[in-house]
Amino acid sequence: MAERDAPQAGPTGRLFRAGFHALSALRGARAFHPNGLLLKGELHALRSDEIALPPEPVRVTVRMSKGAGLPGRVPDALGLAVRIPAVDGAPWDLTLTTSAGRVLPRPARSWTAGRYSSLLPYRTNDELVWLSARAETPRHAEASLDALSRLVKEGPVTYLLETVRANGHRKSCATLTLHEVDEDASRPAFDPMLNAPPGWELRPRWLTGLRERAYEGSREGR
């Protein structure tokens, strides 16, 4: 069955856009993941046959955040966003969320427990591929931004990035190492809908269309 076109200007899309605009304006911040910590890191590609990652280790900007903006150490859907420098075209904004399986967000008690997932798959080379991450650093920090800051200041924190097929097959593709808190940097707006590698498209289209309306509303509301 063919996928429906994304609801670019339909009533549902307009409702999403207006709702996220209002929430973002009320918060004076992102509608989701309003509170976060910006970090300096390094991405080291392990293989380049699947994803157009820079062949040499590169510096990346990372933002880790609490999805609903819950206070302190209260468990939340934790976010891991990475801006990867462009290899061919625009930079890639990879956004992952703590999850149950591949598609369902799940609140987490620690920044280094469980898995992060792109939740939506990318269509590339006629197959669906999710992106996933899990911490390789044995140290743990409760789900507060202060605890995360202390964790990174104690020493590097490393995540393993993987591709995940529909059949569950995983393949390591890169390591992400967080070195320090970025105290003075500007606050980039990570947007996986605008910034994706050539040949990679988030699916399904109808859901990504709604997601883009939400991102538009959130950007305009801020």
Short mmCIF file of C-alpha atoms in Angstrom, two decimals:
data_model
loop_
_atom_site.label_atom_id
_atom_site.label_comp_id
_atom_site.label_asym_id
_atom_site.label_seq_id
_atom_site.Cartn_x
_atom_site.Cartn_y
_atom_site.Cartn_z
CA MET A 1 0.00 0.00 0.00
CA ALA A 2 1.49 3.34 -1.04
CA GLU A 3 2.30 5.87 1.64
CA ARG A 4 0.08 8.88 1.82
CA ASP A 5 1.55 12.28 1.13
CA ALA A 6 2.62 14.27 4.16
CA PRO A 7 -0.12 16.61 5.43
CA GLN A 8 1.65 19.77 4.34
CA ALA A 9 -1.29 22.14 4.74
CA GLY A 10 -4.19 19.98 5.90
CA PRO A 11 -6.20 20.68 9.06
CA THR A 12 -4.25 18.14 11.11
CA GLY A 13 -0.93 19.65 10.06
CA ARG A 14 -2.16 23.17 10.85
CA LEU A 15 -3.40 22.00 14.25
CA PHE A 16 0.00 20.45 15.07
CA ARG A 17 1.79 23.60 13.99
CA ALA A 18 -0.47 25.89 16.04
CA GLY A 19 -0.31 23.66 19.11
CA PHE A 20 3.47 23.45 19.15
CA HIS A 21 3.72 27.18 18.39
CA ALA A 22 1.60 27.96 21.44
CA LEU A 23 3.50 25.56 23.73
CA SER A 24 6.87 26.88 22.60
CA ALA A 25 5.76 30.51 23.01
CA LEU A 26 4.41 29.75 26.49
CA ARG A 27 7.68 28.14 27.55
CA GLY A 28 9.91 30.58 25.73
CA ALA A 29 11.84 27.49 24.63
CA ARG A 30 11.45 24.31 22.57
CA ALA A 31 8.07 22.64 22.89
CA PHE A 32 9.83 19.36 23.69
CA HIS A 33 13.30 18.95 25.17
CA PRO A 34 13.20 22.55 26.49
CA ASN A 35 15.97 22.04 29.06
CA GLY A 36 19.30 20.72 27.92
CA LEU A 37 23.06 20.77 28.27
CA LEU A 38 25.35 21.62 25.38
CA LEU A 39 28.52 19.54 25.15
CA LYS A 40 31.68 19.29 23.07
CA GLY A 41 32.41 15.88 21.60
CA GLU A 42 34.19 13.87 18.97
CA LEU A 43 32.69 11.46 16.45
CA HIS A 44 34.85 8.62 15.17
CA ALA A 45 33.41 6.62 12.26
CA LEU A 46 33.96 2.85 12.49
CA ARG A 47 32.71 2.13 8.99
CA SER A 48 31.69 4.26 6.00
CA ASP A 49 29.91 1.75 3.80
CA GLU A 50 26.44 2.60 5.11
CA ILE A 51 26.45 6.21 6.28
CA ALA A 52 28.28 9.19 4.81
CA LEU A 53 30.21 9.99 7.98
CA PRO A 54 33.43 12.02 7.96
CA PRO A 55 36.31 9.56 7.41
CA GLU A 56 38.47 11.14 10.11
CA PRO A 57 37.48 11.88 13.71
CA VAL A 58 35.61 15.20 13.84
CA ARG A 59 34.46 17.59 16.52
CA VAL A 60 30.70 17.63 17.01
CA THR A 61 28.19 19.68 18.94
CA VAL A 62 25.96 17.63 21.23
CA ARG A 63 22.87 18.55 23.21
CA MET A 64 21.47 16.23 25.88
CA SER A 65 18.07 17.10 27.23
CA LYS A 66 14.94 16.07 29.11
CA GLY A 67 12.02 15.53 26.74
CA ALA A 68 9.19 16.87 28.89
CA GLY A 69 11.47 19.20 30.83
CA LEU A 70 10.72 17.46 34.15
CA PRO A 71 12.69 18.88 37.08
CA GLY A 72 15.77 17.51 38.78
CA ARG A 73 16.38 13.79 38.69
CA VAL A 74 12.78 12.86 37.83
CA PRO A 75 12.93 10.18 35.08
CA ASP A 76 12.12 11.57 31.64
CA ALA A 77 12.47 10.67 27.97
CA LEU A 78 16.10 11.72 27.61
CA GLY A 79 17.38 13.18 24.36
CA LEU A 80 20.74 12.92 22.60
CA ALA A 81 21.17 15.30 19.65
CA VAL A 82 24.35 15.43 17.55
CA ARG A 83 25.25 17.87 14.78
CA ILE A 84 27.60 16.02 12.43
CA PRO A 85 29.62 18.14 9.95
CA ALA A 86 28.62 17.78 6.32
CA VAL A 87 30.37 15.23 4.14
CA ASP A 88 28.27 15.97 1.06
CA GLY A 89 25.60 18.63 1.45
CA ALA A 90 24.11 19.94 4.69
CA PRO A 91 25.19 18.91 8.18
CA TRP A 92 23.33 16.02 9.74
CA ASP A 93 21.26 16.62 12.87
CA LEU A 94 20.87 13.21 14.47
CA THR A 95 18.28 13.20 17.28
CA LEU A 96 17.79 10.17 19.53
CA THR A 97 15.52 9.50 22.52
CA THR A 98 15.64 6.86 25.25
CA SER A 99 13.36 4.12 24.04
CA ALA A 100 11.66 0.79 24.55
CA GLY A 101 12.60 -1.08 21.40
CA ARG A 102 13.03 1.06 18.30
CA VAL A 103 9.90 3.20 18.13
CA LEU A 104 8.53 3.93 21.62
CA PRO A 105 10.06 6.65 23.82
CA ARG A 106 10.66 5.55 27.40
CA PRO A 107 11.54 7.56 30.51
CA ALA A 108 15.02 6.77 31.83
CA ARG A 109 16.59 7.22 35.26
CA SER A 110 20.13 7.67 33.99
CA TRP A 111 21.91 9.25 31.03
CA THR A 112 24.02 6.14 30.54
CA ALA A 113 21.41 3.39 31.02
CA GLY A 114 19.37 1.77 28.26
CA ARG A 115 19.30 2.68 24.59
CA TYR A 116 18.56 5.79 22.58
CA SER A 117 16.73 5.49 19.24
CA SER A 118 15.82 7.74 16.31
CA LEU A 119 12.25 6.40 16.87
CA LEU A 120 11.44 6.99 13.20
CA PRO A 121 13.38 5.01 10.59
CA TYR A 122 15.25 6.45 7.64
CA ARG A 123 14.58 5.15 4.13
CA THR A 124 17.88 4.58 2.35
CA ASN A 125 18.86 2.18 -0.43
CA ASP A 126 15.28 0.84 -0.46
CA GLU A 127 15.30 -0.31 3.16
CA LEU A 128 14.40 1.09 6.57
CA VAL A 129 17.22 1.87 8.99
CA TRP A 130 16.99 3.18 12.54
CA LEU A 131 19.89 4.85 14.36
CA SER A 132 20.61 3.84 17.93
CA ALA A 133 23.09 4.63 20.70
CA ARG A 134 24.12 3.05 23.98
CA ALA A 135 26.64 4.18 26.55
CA GLU A 136 29.94 2.32 26.85
CA THR A 137 31.03 4.30 29.89
CA PRO A 138 30.32 2.24 33.04
CA ARG A 139 29.77 5.32 35.21
CA HIS A 140 26.15 6.36 35.77
CA ALA A 141 24.44 9.67 36.44
CA GLU A 142 20.82 10.21 37.47
CA ALA A 143 18.51 11.98 35.04
CA SER A 144 19.35 15.55 36.02
CA LEU A 145 21.33 18.05 34.00
CA ASP A 146 23.55 18.80 37.01
CA ALA A 147 24.41 15.11 37.34
CA LEU A 148 25.18 14.92 33.62
CA SER A 149 27.47 17.94 33.87
CA ARG A 150 29.36 16.34 36.77
CA LEU A 151 29.62 13.04 34.87
CA VAL A 152 31.26 14.67 31.84
CA LYS A 153 33.59 16.76 33.98
CA GLU A 154 34.80 13.59 35.74
CA GLY A 155 36.06 12.16 32.45
CA PRO A 156 35.06 11.33 28.87
CA VAL A 157 31.67 9.68 28.31
CA THR A 158 31.43 7.41 25.26
CA TYR A 159 28.43 6.15 23.29
CA LEU A 160 28.40 3.53 20.55
CA LEU A 161 26.23 4.45 17.55
CA GLU A 162 24.59 1.64 15.60
CA THR A 163 22.37 1.12 12.59
CA VAL A 164 19.35 -1.12 13.22
CA ARG A 165 17.42 -2.97 10.52
CA ALA A 166 13.73 -3.88 10.60
CA ASN A 167 14.72 -7.46 11.47
CA GLY A 168 16.59 -6.19 14.55
CA HIS A 169 20.09 -6.68 13.11
CA ARG A 170 22.52 -4.16 14.60
CA LYS A 171 25.79 -2.92 13.16
CA SER A 172 28.21 -0.54 14.86
CA CYS A 173 28.94 2.59 12.81
CA ALA A 174 30.63 5.18 15.07
CA THR A 175 31.67 6.15 18.57
CA LEU A 176 30.66 9.44 20.14
CA THR A 177 32.84 10.74 22.98
CA LEU A 178 31.74 13.67 25.13
CA HIS A 179 34.70 15.65 26.45
CA GLU A 180 33.42 18.79 28.14
CA VAL A 181 30.46 21.03 28.85
CA ASP A 182 30.18 23.85 26.30
CA GLU A 183 29.63 26.82 28.60
CA ASP A 184 29.87 29.70 26.13
CA ALA A 185 28.50 28.33 22.86
CA SER A 186 25.48 29.62 21.00
CA ARG A 187 22.39 27.42 21.21
CA PRO A 188 21.87 25.65 17.89
CA ALA A 189 18.39 24.43 16.95
CA PHE A 190 18.78 20.77 16.04
CA ASP A 191 16.30 19.78 13.35
CA PRO A 192 16.45 16.28 11.82
CA MET A 193 13.76 17.25 9.31
CA LEU A 194 15.86 20.02 7.76
CA ASN A 195 19.30 18.48 8.16
CA ALA A 196 19.73 14.92 6.93
CA PRO A 197 22.39 13.26 4.77
CA PRO A 198 21.74 12.91 1.03
CA GLY A 199 19.75 9.78 0.26
CA TRP A 200 18.40 9.46 3.80
CA GLU A 201 14.74 10.34 4.38
CA LEU A 202 12.76 9.91 7.59
CA ARG A 203 9.65 7.73 7.19
CA PRO A 204 6.72 7.23 7.14
CA ARG A 205 6.00 10.37 5.16
CA TRP A 206 2.63 11.11 6.77
CA LEU A 207 4.17 11.00 10.26
CA THR A 208 7.26 12.97 9.29
CA GLY A 209 4.92 15.55 7.77
CA LEU A 210 3.21 16.00 11.14
CA ARG A 211 6.58 16.06 12.87
CA GLU A 212 7.78 18.80 10.55
CA ARG A 213 4.66 20.86 11.30
CA ALA A 214 5.48 20.45 14.99
CA TYR A 215 9.10 21.55 14.42
CA GLU A 216 7.90 24.57 12.41
CA GLY A 217 5.51 25.60 15.18
CA SER A 218 8.21 25.18 17.82
CA ARG A 219 10.73 27.23 15.80
CA GLU A 220 8.22 30.03 15.22
CA GLY A 221 7.07 30.00 18.84
CA ARG A 222 10.63 30.48 20.10
#
